[in-house]
Short mmCIF file of C-alpha atoms and ligand atoms in Angstrom, two decimals:
data_model
loop_
_atom_site.label_atom_id
_atom_site.label_comp_id
_atom_site.label_asym_id
_atom_site.label_seq_id
_atom_site.Cartn_x
_atom_site.Cartn_y
_atom_site.Cartn_z
CA MET A 1 31.06 -78.03 -17.11
CA ALA A 2 27.91 -75.96 -17.18
CA GLU A 3 28.03 -73.06 -15.40
CA THR A 4 25.41 -71.78 -13.59
CA ARG A 5 25.64 -68.21 -12.80
CA VAL A 6 23.38 -65.81 -11.43
CA ARG A 7 23.79 -62.64 -12.75
CA TRP A 8 23.94 -59.90 -10.00
CA TRP A 9 20.49 -58.07 -11.67
CA HIS A 10 18.40 -60.95 -12.01
CA LEU A 11 17.29 -60.51 -8.57
CA PRO A 12 15.92 -56.99 -8.60
CA LEU A 13 14.72 -57.84 -11.91
CA ARG A 14 12.12 -59.84 -10.78
CA ILE A 15 11.12 -57.72 -7.83
CA VAL A 16 10.67 -55.35 -10.57
CA ILE A 17 8.67 -57.04 -12.60
CA VAL A 18 6.22 -58.59 -10.10
CA LEU A 19 5.59 -55.49 -8.26
CA ALA A 20 4.67 -54.04 -12.25
CA VAL A 21 2.60 -57.25 -12.43
CA VAL A 22 1.01 -56.26 -9.42
CA ALA A 23 0.55 -52.90 -9.83
CA LEU A 24 -0.86 -53.50 -13.25
CA CYS A 25 -3.48 -55.69 -11.56
CA LEU A 26 -4.39 -53.16 -8.62
CA THR A 27 -4.88 -50.43 -11.68
CA GLY A 28 -7.25 -52.84 -13.12
CA TRP A 29 -9.29 -53.40 -10.66
CA PHE A 30 -9.53 -50.11 -9.29
CA SER A 31 -10.74 -48.94 -12.77
CA TRP A 32 -12.94 -51.81 -12.52
CA SER A 33 -14.69 -51.04 -9.68
CA VAL A 34 -14.68 -47.53 -10.30
CA GLN A 35 -16.82 -48.24 -13.33
CA ALA A 36 -18.76 -51.06 -12.12
CA SER A 37 -19.93 -48.53 -9.12
CA ARG A 38 -21.40 -45.91 -11.46
CA LEU A 39 -25.02 -45.82 -10.76
CA PRO A 40 -27.16 -46.75 -13.87
CA ASP A 41 -28.38 -43.88 -15.50
CA ARG A 42 -32.49 -44.29 -15.14
CA ILE A 43 -33.15 -46.30 -11.85
CA PRO A 44 -36.70 -47.25 -11.72
CA MET A 45 -38.93 -47.07 -8.69
CA THR A 46 -40.92 -49.83 -8.57
CA GLY A 47 -41.52 -52.42 -6.57
CA ASN A 48 -41.89 -56.29 -7.51
CA MET A 49 -44.13 -58.24 -5.15
CA MET A 50 -42.80 -61.63 -4.66
CA ASP A 51 -45.76 -62.85 -2.17
CA ASN A 52 -43.89 -64.09 1.14
CA MET A 53 -45.62 -64.10 4.53
CA THR A 54 -42.30 -63.54 6.48
CA GLY A 55 -41.93 -60.15 4.08
CA ASP A 56 -39.61 -60.41 0.96
CA MET A 57 -36.95 -57.90 0.34
CA THR A 58 -35.91 -57.30 -3.21
CA GLY A 59 -33.73 -55.08 -5.14
CA HIS A 60 -34.51 -51.98 -6.91
CA ASN A 61 -33.38 -53.10 -10.36
CA MET A 62 -34.88 -55.97 -11.63
CA GLN A 63 -38.60 -54.14 -11.05
CA HIS A 64 -41.24 -54.28 -13.61
CA SER A 65 -44.48 -52.50 -13.25
CA GLN A 66 -47.88 -54.35 -14.19
CA GLN A 67 -50.17 -53.06 -16.69
CA ASN A 68 -53.00 -53.45 -14.08
CA ASP A 69 -50.74 -51.34 -11.10
CA VAL A 70 -52.13 -48.30 -9.41
CA SER A 71 -49.80 -45.29 -10.16
CA VAL A 72 -48.04 -42.77 -7.40
CA THR A 73 -49.44 -40.10 -9.48
CA SER A 74 -53.32 -41.31 -9.17
CA LEU A 75 -52.35 -41.19 -5.23
CA VAL A 76 -53.31 -37.65 -4.72
CA GLY A 77 -55.33 -35.44 -2.18
CA PRO A 78 -58.46 -34.21 -3.01
CA GLN A 79 -57.93 -31.98 -6.39
CA SER A 80 -61.69 -30.06 -5.63
CA GLY A 81 -62.54 -28.03 -2.74
CA GLU A 82 -61.74 -24.51 -1.31
CA PRO A 83 -58.64 -24.88 0.77
CA ASN A 84 -58.76 -23.90 4.49
CA GLU A 85 -54.71 -22.75 3.97
CA ARG A 86 -52.91 -21.77 0.92
CA PHE A 87 -49.50 -20.98 1.04
CA THR A 88 -47.04 -20.13 -2.05
CA LEU A 89 -43.36 -21.15 -1.31
CA VAL A 90 -40.97 -19.64 -3.85
CA ALA A 91 -37.60 -21.20 -3.93
CA GLN A 92 -34.71 -18.43 -4.83
CA GLU A 93 -31.02 -17.82 -3.93
CA ALA A 94 -30.37 -15.14 -1.33
CA GLN A 95 -27.80 -13.89 0.62
CA MET A 96 -28.42 -14.00 4.21
CA ARG A 97 -26.68 -12.85 7.53
CA LEU A 98 -26.65 -14.79 10.36
CA SER A 99 -26.81 -13.11 14.11
CA SER A 100 -22.84 -13.02 14.16
CA GLY A 101 -22.69 -11.22 10.79
CA ALA A 102 -21.65 -14.63 9.01
CA THR A 103 -22.95 -14.55 5.52
CA VAL A 104 -24.88 -17.70 3.92
CA ASN A 105 -25.17 -18.23 -0.09
CA ALA A 106 -28.59 -19.49 0.75
CA TRP A 107 -31.15 -21.01 -1.10
CA THR A 108 -34.26 -19.56 0.53
CA PHE A 109 -38.09 -20.31 0.42
CA ASN A 110 -39.42 -16.73 0.06
CA GLY A 111 -36.21 -14.86 0.82
CA GLN A 112 -36.43 -16.02 4.60
CA LEU A 113 -33.97 -17.82 6.43
CA PRO A 114 -35.58 -20.79 7.71
CA GLY A 115 -38.44 -20.31 5.12
CA PRO A 116 -41.86 -19.06 6.17
CA GLU A 117 -43.29 -21.44 9.45
CA LEU A 118 -46.55 -23.12 8.40
CA ARG A 119 -49.23 -23.07 11.07
CA VAL A 120 -52.35 -25.06 9.68
CA HIS A 121 -55.01 -27.23 11.71
CA GLN A 122 -55.80 -30.71 12.10
CA GLY A 123 -58.44 -31.58 9.31
CA ASP A 124 -57.40 -28.62 7.01
CA LEU A 125 -57.48 -29.00 3.31
CA VAL A 126 -54.30 -27.51 2.41
CA GLU A 127 -52.67 -26.43 -0.48
CA VAL A 128 -49.19 -25.15 -1.41
CA LYS A 129 -47.85 -23.90 -4.64
CA LEU A 130 -43.90 -24.11 -5.20
CA ILE A 131 -42.43 -21.99 -7.73
CA ASN A 132 -38.90 -22.99 -8.32
CA LYS A 133 -36.67 -19.33 -9.21
CA LEU A 134 -33.39 -21.38 -8.85
CA PRO A 135 -30.85 -20.69 -11.36
CA LYS A 136 -30.00 -24.28 -11.96
CA GLU A 137 -31.51 -26.61 -9.56
CA GLY A 138 -34.81 -29.18 -9.24
CA VAL A 139 -37.07 -28.51 -6.23
CA THR A 140 -39.67 -30.46 -4.21
CA LEU A 141 -41.42 -30.26 -0.99
CA HIS A 142 -41.67 -33.03 1.36
CA TRP A 143 -43.96 -32.89 4.41
CA HIS A 144 -41.35 -34.44 6.65
CA GLY A 145 -43.64 -36.46 9.64
CA LEU A 146 -46.86 -35.71 7.59
CA ASP A 147 -48.62 -38.63 6.46
CA VAL A 148 -49.65 -37.31 3.27
CA PRO A 149 -51.23 -39.11 0.13
CA ASN A 150 -47.92 -40.77 -1.78
CA ALA A 151 -48.44 -38.20 -4.96
CA GLU A 152 -48.16 -35.25 -2.29
CA ASP A 153 -45.08 -36.44 -0.54
CA GLY A 154 -43.07 -34.74 -2.70
CA VAL A 155 -39.86 -37.29 -3.41
CA ALA A 156 -37.74 -36.31 -6.74
CA GLY A 157 -37.70 -39.06 -8.65
CA VAL A 158 -40.26 -41.37 -6.60
CA THR A 159 -43.31 -39.32 -6.41
CA GLN A 160 -42.66 -36.60 -8.74
CA ASN A 161 -40.25 -35.26 -10.80
CA ALA A 162 -38.21 -32.37 -9.73
CA VAL A 163 -39.55 -29.24 -10.20
CA GLN A 164 -37.16 -27.52 -12.73
CA PRO A 165 -36.06 -23.67 -12.59
CA GLY A 166 -39.04 -21.43 -14.05
CA GLU A 167 -41.66 -24.66 -13.06
CA SER A 168 -44.19 -24.47 -10.26
CA PHE A 169 -46.02 -27.84 -8.90
CA THR A 170 -49.02 -27.61 -6.72
CA TYR A 171 -49.43 -29.95 -3.34
CA ARG A 172 -52.87 -30.36 -1.95
CA PHE A 173 -53.60 -32.49 1.22
CA VAL A 174 -55.95 -33.22 4.35
CA VAL A 175 -54.16 -32.83 7.39
CA LYS A 176 -54.62 -36.02 9.34
CA ASN A 177 -55.41 -36.31 12.86
CA GLN A 178 -51.80 -35.29 13.40
CA PRO A 179 -51.82 -32.11 15.45
CA GLY A 180 -47.84 -31.63 16.49
CA THR A 181 -44.33 -30.13 15.34
CA TYR A 182 -43.34 -31.28 11.67
CA TRP A 183 -41.05 -29.36 9.36
CA TYR A 184 -41.12 -29.31 5.10
CA HIS A 185 -37.44 -29.34 3.39
CA SER A 186 -36.46 -30.10 -0.58
CA HIS A 187 -36.37 -33.39 -1.48
CA GLN A 188 -34.19 -33.07 -4.39
CA ALA A 189 -30.57 -33.29 -3.88
CA SER A 190 -31.79 -32.76 -0.54
CA GLN A 191 -28.10 -32.87 0.94
CA GLU A 192 -27.39 -29.59 -0.48
CA ALA A 193 -30.59 -28.02 -0.64
CA VAL A 194 -31.78 -28.75 3.35
CA GLU A 195 -28.03 -27.46 4.26
CA LYS A 196 -28.38 -23.98 2.16
CA GLY A 197 -32.01 -23.57 3.86
CA LEU A 198 -34.79 -24.98 1.73
CA PHE A 199 -36.92 -25.79 4.95
CA GLY A 200 -39.14 -24.23 7.28
CA ALA A 201 -41.10 -25.12 10.29
CA LEU A 202 -45.12 -26.98 9.91
CA ILE A 203 -47.14 -27.05 12.85
CA VAL A 204 -50.17 -28.63 12.86
CA LEU A 205 -52.43 -27.47 15.96
CA PRO A 206 -55.53 -28.87 17.35
CA ARG A 207 -58.95 -28.41 15.88
CA ASP A 208 -59.80 -26.98 19.58
CA ASP A 209 -56.58 -25.42 20.26
CA SER A 210 -56.31 -23.81 23.83
CA PHE A 211 -53.06 -23.24 24.27
CA THR A 212 -52.56 -19.31 25.25
CA GLY A 213 -48.89 -19.56 26.44
CA LYS A 214 -45.78 -18.58 24.01
CA ASP A 215 -45.36 -21.28 21.64
CA ILE A 216 -41.68 -21.38 19.98
CA PRO A 217 -40.71 -23.31 17.34
CA VAL A 218 -36.79 -23.61 17.58
CA LEU A 219 -34.90 -24.92 14.29
CA ALA A 220 -31.51 -26.19 14.68
CA HIS A 221 -29.43 -26.00 12.01
CA SER A 222 -26.08 -25.62 10.91
CA TRP A 223 -25.38 -23.00 8.13
CA PRO A 224 -22.36 -23.16 5.80
CA THR A 225 -21.20 -19.92 5.64
CA LYS A 226 -19.18 -17.94 2.60
CA GLU A 227 -16.08 -18.04 5.05
CA GLY A 228 -16.35 -21.82 4.95
CA SER A 229 -17.22 -22.45 8.60
CA TYR A 230 -20.30 -24.28 9.57
CA GLN A 231 -22.38 -21.78 12.36
CA GLN A 232 -24.49 -23.59 14.52
CA ALA A 233 -27.67 -21.60 15.42
CA PHE A 234 -31.36 -21.40 16.18
CA ASP A 235 -32.77 -20.33 13.22
CA THR A 236 -30.35 -17.98 12.36
CA PHE A 237 -29.17 -16.96 15.61
CA ASP A 238 -25.68 -18.21 16.06
CA THR A 239 -25.23 -16.08 19.41
CA LEU A 240 -27.98 -15.95 22.18
CA LYS A 241 -31.17 -15.31 21.06
CA ARG A 242 -33.29 -13.37 23.69
CA LEU A 243 -36.99 -13.45 24.74
CA ALA A 244 -39.07 -11.59 27.13
CA VAL A 245 -41.39 -13.78 28.54
CA GLN A 246 -43.78 -13.22 31.65
CA PRO A 247 -43.56 -15.11 34.56
CA GLY A 248 -46.46 -17.67 35.17
CA THR A 249 -46.65 -18.34 30.88
CA PRO A 250 -46.62 -21.47 29.89
CA VAL A 251 -44.00 -22.24 27.32
CA ARG A 252 -43.64 -24.71 24.77
CA LEU A 253 -40.54 -25.23 22.88
CA ARG A 254 -40.85 -27.02 19.56
CA LEU A 255 -37.19 -28.43 18.98
CA ILE A 256 -36.84 -29.40 15.44
CA ASN A 257 -33.51 -30.96 14.09
CA THR A 258 -32.77 -29.72 10.71
CA ASP A 259 -28.98 -30.83 10.79
CA SER A 260 -27.48 -34.29 9.55
CA LEU A 261 -26.48 -35.21 13.23
CA PRO A 262 -28.15 -35.85 16.31
CA ILE A 263 -28.68 -32.56 18.67
CA ASN A 264 -27.86 -32.64 22.45
CA PHE A 265 -30.21 -29.78 23.91
CA VAL A 266 -30.41 -29.19 27.34
CA LEU A 267 -33.12 -27.32 29.07
CA SER A 268 -31.64 -25.30 32.35
CA GLY A 269 -33.69 -22.86 34.99
CA THR A 270 -37.27 -24.85 35.16
CA SER A 271 -38.53 -28.31 35.47
CA PHE A 272 -39.90 -29.17 32.37
CA LYS A 273 -41.59 -32.06 30.35
CA VAL A 274 -41.47 -33.85 27.05
CA ILE A 275 -44.85 -33.63 25.71
CA ALA A 276 -44.48 -35.11 22.02
CA ILE A 277 -41.82 -36.97 19.91
CA ASP A 278 -42.12 -36.55 16.14
CA GLY A 279 -45.33 -34.57 16.54
CA THR A 280 -47.51 -37.22 18.83
CA ASP A 281 -47.95 -36.55 22.17
CA LEU A 282 -46.75 -38.52 25.19
CA HIS A 283 -49.15 -40.28 27.74
CA ALA A 284 -48.85 -38.94 31.34
CA PRO A 285 -45.27 -37.26 30.62
CA THR A 286 -43.60 -36.40 34.29
CA GLU A 287 -41.28 -33.45 35.77
CA LEU A 288 -37.97 -33.35 34.43
CA THR A 289 -34.52 -31.61 35.33
CA ARG A 290 -31.22 -32.42 34.82
CA GLN A 291 -31.65 -34.27 31.27
CA ARG A 292 -30.05 -34.25 28.26
CA LEU A 293 -32.53 -34.23 24.95
CA LEU A 294 -30.82 -36.41 22.33
CA VAL A 295 -32.95 -35.45 18.98
CA ALA A 296 -32.57 -37.09 15.89
CA ALA A 297 -31.64 -35.13 12.69
CA GLY A 298 -34.95 -34.61 11.39
CA GLY A 299 -36.40 -35.45 14.57
CA ARG A 300 -38.72 -33.50 16.69
CA TYR A 301 -39.22 -32.94 20.46
CA ASP A 302 -41.68 -30.86 21.94
CA ILE A 303 -41.38 -29.35 25.73
CA GLN A 304 -43.53 -27.36 27.64
CA PHE A 305 -43.00 -25.87 31.28
CA THR A 306 -44.55 -22.89 32.91
CA MET A 307 -42.22 -19.57 33.08
CA PRO A 308 -40.55 -18.95 36.39
CA ASP A 309 -39.19 -15.37 37.85
CA THR A 310 -35.92 -16.56 37.13
CA THR A 311 -33.91 -17.22 33.62
CA VAL A 312 -34.45 -20.00 31.83
CA SER A 313 -31.86 -21.64 28.75
CA LEU A 314 -31.87 -23.59 26.16
CA ASP A 315 -28.62 -24.94 25.16
CA TRP A 316 -27.22 -26.63 21.88
CA LEU A 317 -24.60 -28.84 23.47
CA GLN A 318 -21.35 -28.72 21.63
CA LYS A 319 -17.74 -28.41 21.84
CA SER A 320 -16.93 -25.08 19.79
CA SER A 321 -19.60 -22.24 20.54
CA LYS A 322 -22.01 -21.91 22.73
CA VAL A 323 -25.63 -21.26 21.04
CA GLY A 324 -28.91 -20.78 22.96
CA LEU A 325 -31.89 -18.98 23.64
CA LEU A 326 -32.40 -17.26 27.01
CA LEU A 327 -36.29 -16.56 27.90
CA SER A 328 -36.27 -14.11 30.76
CA ARG A 329 -38.74 -11.20 32.37
CA ASP A 330 -37.33 -8.59 30.11
CA GLY A 331 -35.12 -10.74 27.70
CA THR A 332 -32.35 -9.64 29.74
CA GLY A 333 -30.21 -11.14 32.61
CA ASN A 334 -27.35 -14.14 32.89
CA ALA A 335 -28.36 -17.61 31.87
CA PRO A 336 -28.46 -20.21 35.01
CA ALA A 337 -26.30 -22.66 36.00
CA LEU A 338 -26.14 -25.65 32.77
CA ALA A 339 -28.25 -28.47 33.95
CA ASP A 340 -26.77 -31.11 31.86
CA GLY A 341 -27.57 -34.86 32.92
CA PRO A 342 -28.01 -37.95 31.76
CA VAL A 343 -29.69 -38.83 28.24
CA PHE A 344 -33.36 -38.68 28.07
CA ASN A 345 -34.84 -42.22 27.27
CA PRO A 346 -38.27 -42.01 25.67
CA ALA A 347 -38.77 -45.90 26.41
CA THR A 348 -39.39 -45.44 29.84
CA TYR A 349 -40.96 -42.43 30.21
CA GLY A 350 -44.62 -41.37 30.94
CA SER A 351 -47.15 -44.47 31.48
CA PRO A 352 -48.15 -46.89 28.95
CA GLN A 353 -51.75 -46.61 26.92
CA GLN A 354 -53.65 -48.72 24.70
CA THR A 355 -52.00 -49.14 21.43
CA PRO A 356 -53.24 -50.74 18.11
CA PHE A 357 -50.36 -53.33 18.11
CA SER A 358 -47.66 -54.26 20.47
CA LEU A 359 -45.10 -56.66 20.66
CA SER A 360 -47.05 -59.70 20.90
CA SER A 361 -48.95 -58.60 17.84
CA HIS A 362 -49.18 -61.16 15.04
CA PHE A 363 -47.25 -59.40 12.62
CA ASP A 364 -47.86 -59.99 8.47
CA LYS A 365 -44.64 -59.04 7.45
CA GLU A 366 -41.31 -58.90 9.54
CA PHE A 367 -37.89 -57.37 8.13
CA SER A 368 -34.62 -57.30 9.44
CA LEU A 369 -32.32 -54.07 8.57
CA VAL A 370 -28.56 -54.23 9.67
CA LEU A 371 -26.97 -50.62 9.48
CA ASP A 372 -23.24 -50.32 8.77
CA ASP A 373 -20.23 -49.02 7.38
CA MET A 374 -17.89 -50.01 4.82
CA TYR A 375 -15.27 -48.50 2.57
CA GLY A 376 -15.42 -48.51 -1.10
CA PHE A 377 -16.46 -47.67 -4.42
CA TYR A 378 -20.05 -45.65 -5.01
CA ASP A 379 -20.81 -43.76 -8.17
CA GLY A 380 -17.49 -43.82 -9.37
CA LYS A 381 -15.85 -42.25 -6.15
CA MET A 382 -14.30 -44.14 -3.28
CA ALA A 383 -16.15 -43.14 -0.41
CA SER A 384 -17.55 -44.08 2.96
CA LEU A 385 -20.45 -46.13 2.51
CA TRP A 386 -23.41 -46.97 4.72
CA PRO A 387 -24.96 -50.15 3.46
CA ILE A 388 -28.12 -51.88 4.78
CA ASN A 389 -27.71 -55.56 5.13
CA GLY A 390 -24.31 -55.20 3.39
CA LYS A 391 -25.44 -52.94 0.16
CA VAL A 392 -25.79 -49.74 -0.85
CA PHE A 393 -28.93 -47.92 -3.27
CA PRO A 394 -29.91 -49.16 -5.89
CA ASN A 395 -29.21 -52.75 -4.23
CA THR A 396 -31.07 -52.09 -0.96
CA PRO A 397 -33.70 -54.12 0.03
CA MET A 398 -37.18 -53.07 -1.22
CA LEU A 399 -39.81 -53.48 1.48
CA MET A 400 -42.86 -54.83 -0.13
CA VAL A 401 -45.88 -54.91 1.71
CA HIS A 402 -49.68 -55.68 1.19
CA GLU A 403 -52.23 -52.75 2.52
CA GLY A 404 -53.08 -53.39 5.44
CA ASP A 405 -50.16 -55.54 6.87
CA LEU A 406 -48.98 -54.92 9.56
CA VAL A 407 -45.22 -54.85 9.83
CA LYS A 408 -42.42 -55.29 11.79
CA VAL A 409 -38.95 -53.44 11.34
CA SER A 410 -35.89 -54.28 13.34
CA PHE A 411 -32.84 -52.24 13.34
CA VAL A 412 -29.64 -53.20 14.31
CA ASN A 413 -26.75 -50.13 13.93
CA ARG A 414 -23.18 -52.31 13.61
CA SER A 415 -21.32 -48.68 12.40
CA TRP A 416 -19.72 -46.17 14.09
CA MET A 417 -22.30 -43.26 13.38
CA ASP A 418 -25.48 -42.34 14.53
CA HIS A 419 -28.64 -43.07 11.32
CA PRO A 420 -31.79 -41.31 12.17
CA MET A 421 -34.00 -43.82 10.54
CA HIS A 422 -36.87 -41.97 8.55
CA LEU A 423 -40.03 -43.88 7.03
CA HIS A 424 -42.18 -41.35 5.22
CA GLY A 425 -45.72 -41.73 5.17
CA HIS A 426 -46.21 -43.50 8.27
CA HIS A 427 -45.49 -43.59 11.98
CA MET A 428 -43.57 -46.35 13.53
CA LEU A 429 -44.39 -46.92 17.51
CA VAL A 430 -41.46 -48.16 19.08
CA LEU A 431 -41.70 -51.64 20.60
CA SER A 432 -38.36 -52.65 21.86
CA TYR A 433 -35.06 -50.59 22.68
CA ASN A 434 -32.18 -52.85 23.21
CA GLY A 435 -33.82 -56.29 23.44
CA ARG A 436 -35.89 -54.76 26.00
CA PRO A 437 -39.76 -53.59 25.26
CA VAL A 438 -40.86 -50.07 25.80
CA THR A 439 -42.38 -49.20 29.45
CA GLY A 440 -43.19 -45.91 29.28
CA SER A 441 -45.61 -43.99 26.93
CA PRO A 442 -46.57 -45.23 23.74
CA TRP A 443 -43.85 -43.74 21.81
CA TRP A 444 -44.54 -42.85 18.12
CA VAL A 445 -41.65 -42.24 15.50
CA ASP A 446 -40.83 -41.24 12.22
CA THR A 447 -37.54 -40.35 12.84
CA LEU A 448 -35.45 -43.00 14.86
CA ASN A 449 -32.23 -42.15 15.92
CA VAL A 450 -30.16 -45.37 15.99
CA ALA A 451 -26.91 -45.03 17.61
CA PRO A 452 -24.11 -47.02 17.30
CA GLY A 453 -24.51 -50.74 19.09
CA GLU A 454 -28.33 -49.85 19.66
CA SER A 455 -30.78 -52.15 18.19
CA TYR A 456 -34.46 -51.22 18.57
CA GLU A 457 -37.93 -52.98 16.89
CA VAL A 458 -40.43 -50.98 15.31
CA ALA A 459 -44.16 -51.76 14.13
CA PHE A 460 -46.50 -50.16 11.80
CA ARG A 461 -49.58 -50.53 9.87
CA ALA A 462 -49.17 -50.35 6.12
CA ASP A 463 -52.18 -48.20 5.54
CA ASN A 464 -51.15 -45.39 2.99
CA PRO A 465 -50.47 -47.08 0.01
CA GLY A 466 -47.61 -45.88 -2.50
CA ILE A 467 -44.02 -46.06 -2.84
CA TRP A 468 -42.19 -44.53 0.09
CA MET A 469 -38.44 -43.52 1.15
CA ASP A 470 -37.19 -45.31 3.72
CA HIS A 471 -33.68 -43.57 4.71
CA CYS A 472 -31.32 -42.04 6.73
CA HIS A 473 -31.81 -38.64 7.85
CA ASN A 474 -28.23 -37.85 8.02
CA LEU A 475 -28.59 -36.75 4.29
CA ASN A 476 -24.70 -37.40 3.41
CA HIS A 477 -25.49 -40.71 4.63
CA ALA A 478 -28.57 -40.99 2.55
CA ALA A 479 -26.52 -39.57 -0.76
CA ALA A 480 -23.97 -42.28 -0.03
CA GLY A 481 -27.09 -45.03 -0.41
CA MET A 482 -28.47 -45.47 2.68
CA ILE A 483 -31.89 -45.53 1.42
CA LEU A 484 -34.39 -48.22 0.71
CA HIS A 485 -37.97 -48.08 0.08
CA LEU A 486 -41.23 -49.30 1.26
CA ALA A 487 -43.47 -50.14 -1.41
CA TYR A 488 -47.07 -51.56 -1.97
CA GLU A 489 -47.70 -54.39 -3.68
CA GLY A 490 -49.71 -53.29 -6.79
CA VAL A 491 -48.35 -49.75 -7.03
CA SER A 492 -45.75 -48.41 -9.45
CA SER A 493 -44.18 -44.93 -10.37
CA PRO A 494 -43.46 -43.85 -13.96
CA PHE A 495 -40.52 -41.96 -11.90
CA GLU A 496 -37.14 -42.69 -12.45
CA VAL A 497 -34.09 -41.54 -10.28
CA GLY A 498 -29.90 -41.26 -11.22
CA PRO A 499 -27.76 -39.22 -13.57
CA GLY A 500 -29.56 -39.51 -16.71
CA THR A 501 -32.77 -37.89 -14.91
CA VAL A 502 -33.33 -34.84 -13.50
CA ASN A 503 -34.00 -36.56 -10.30
CA GLN A 504 -31.33 -37.24 -7.24
CA PRO A 505 -33.82 -37.08 -4.23
CA GLU A 506 -30.94 -36.85 -1.95
CU1 LIG B 601 -26.92 -42.70 8.76
#
């Protein structure tokens, strides 16, 4: 009689074997995923046009430049002529102190934090010489919001090679008809470079500047301190900054968000107008009180008011500490009660005005971009990823256009974080917000905060040939792949990004 005996250790042995196989498979999958996610050593930055009237989006990898292409290196500003304004910016390390006494191991321009304020006039020929005296890191200069010729745009690996220590690079461009508030920053390893201080205000004044009041740029930034904390500050004031302003004086505050997250500003003690967004004046702005101004990371709001007899304060709303600017006749006095309120909505503010195109225009190209989040592998590491249409750079779409195209882009944010989408070299007209047409002033942006659940339609004229970054200005997201490019047919770039090159734009 056959005896079937199940030995007591058979079942545990089977379990152990199954677990071992599963563990082996998981380990194999894990190491394969890590390897597969590594960025190629060299990623070319050239677009490939596949003509398609509805707009074609192709990935970054399989592009080939044509022999008769125009190189981005030829798309320069005027190479001759005496500049109206000439600046030299020297990138160098420096230990800097915030107003609280906290120390920042900073990367500065000219030993200043933020970098020197550059004031120019519309129409000026501007020449800026960048000298890199950092010990190890490359540097570039990007003119955030200024629509300069492509070769002057300062993006490492796209429009130039990162300027190495000991090297210099000269930018020359004519400032277009864009009076307003901008900023400049390095676009090489920008996540770290901007955080550590390689940025400054860039103010374009109108030719016939008649403003005689107080003009105050406010650069809102979180500084990484030596002690390991992040200190929110206006410029380097992480404590209350006091200014004396005579009652009756017109005051223009230029709010510049140089951080990676949106900032909520509140102005208290007076009514005010939002007179410009991202360097473009708003039409017929009206008086506001009790509004929260949400400025996109990289974005700018200009606000104006007449100084009252009493104190006025500007606050950066946040949980941890109170950072503010206090204005009064002699700089003393207590801050007024905080005039917080609903979030200001540019889509319904001011009055409409003629625009070169609108929702009812015929668009030559239409692109739809879905911003998302996922967890996965990127460049050999497990990380939070911020895909566009399900892909991270370099597999994100390439927006291909012809010069002259009218282009519509829709953004939908399905992720849980804000994405301040920044297009280089062009200004986008916001057409609709959450499916509703914009009913207020024409609203032009170069950096549009797309909050979770929000959708926007924007449009721009493709009138500045080149290869342009279009990316999230939460620079941590950009560094995790939330980058794409707008590329003109027939333009190619000899530059490359990637670990095997000197260029890491983010
Ligand atoms: Cu983002």
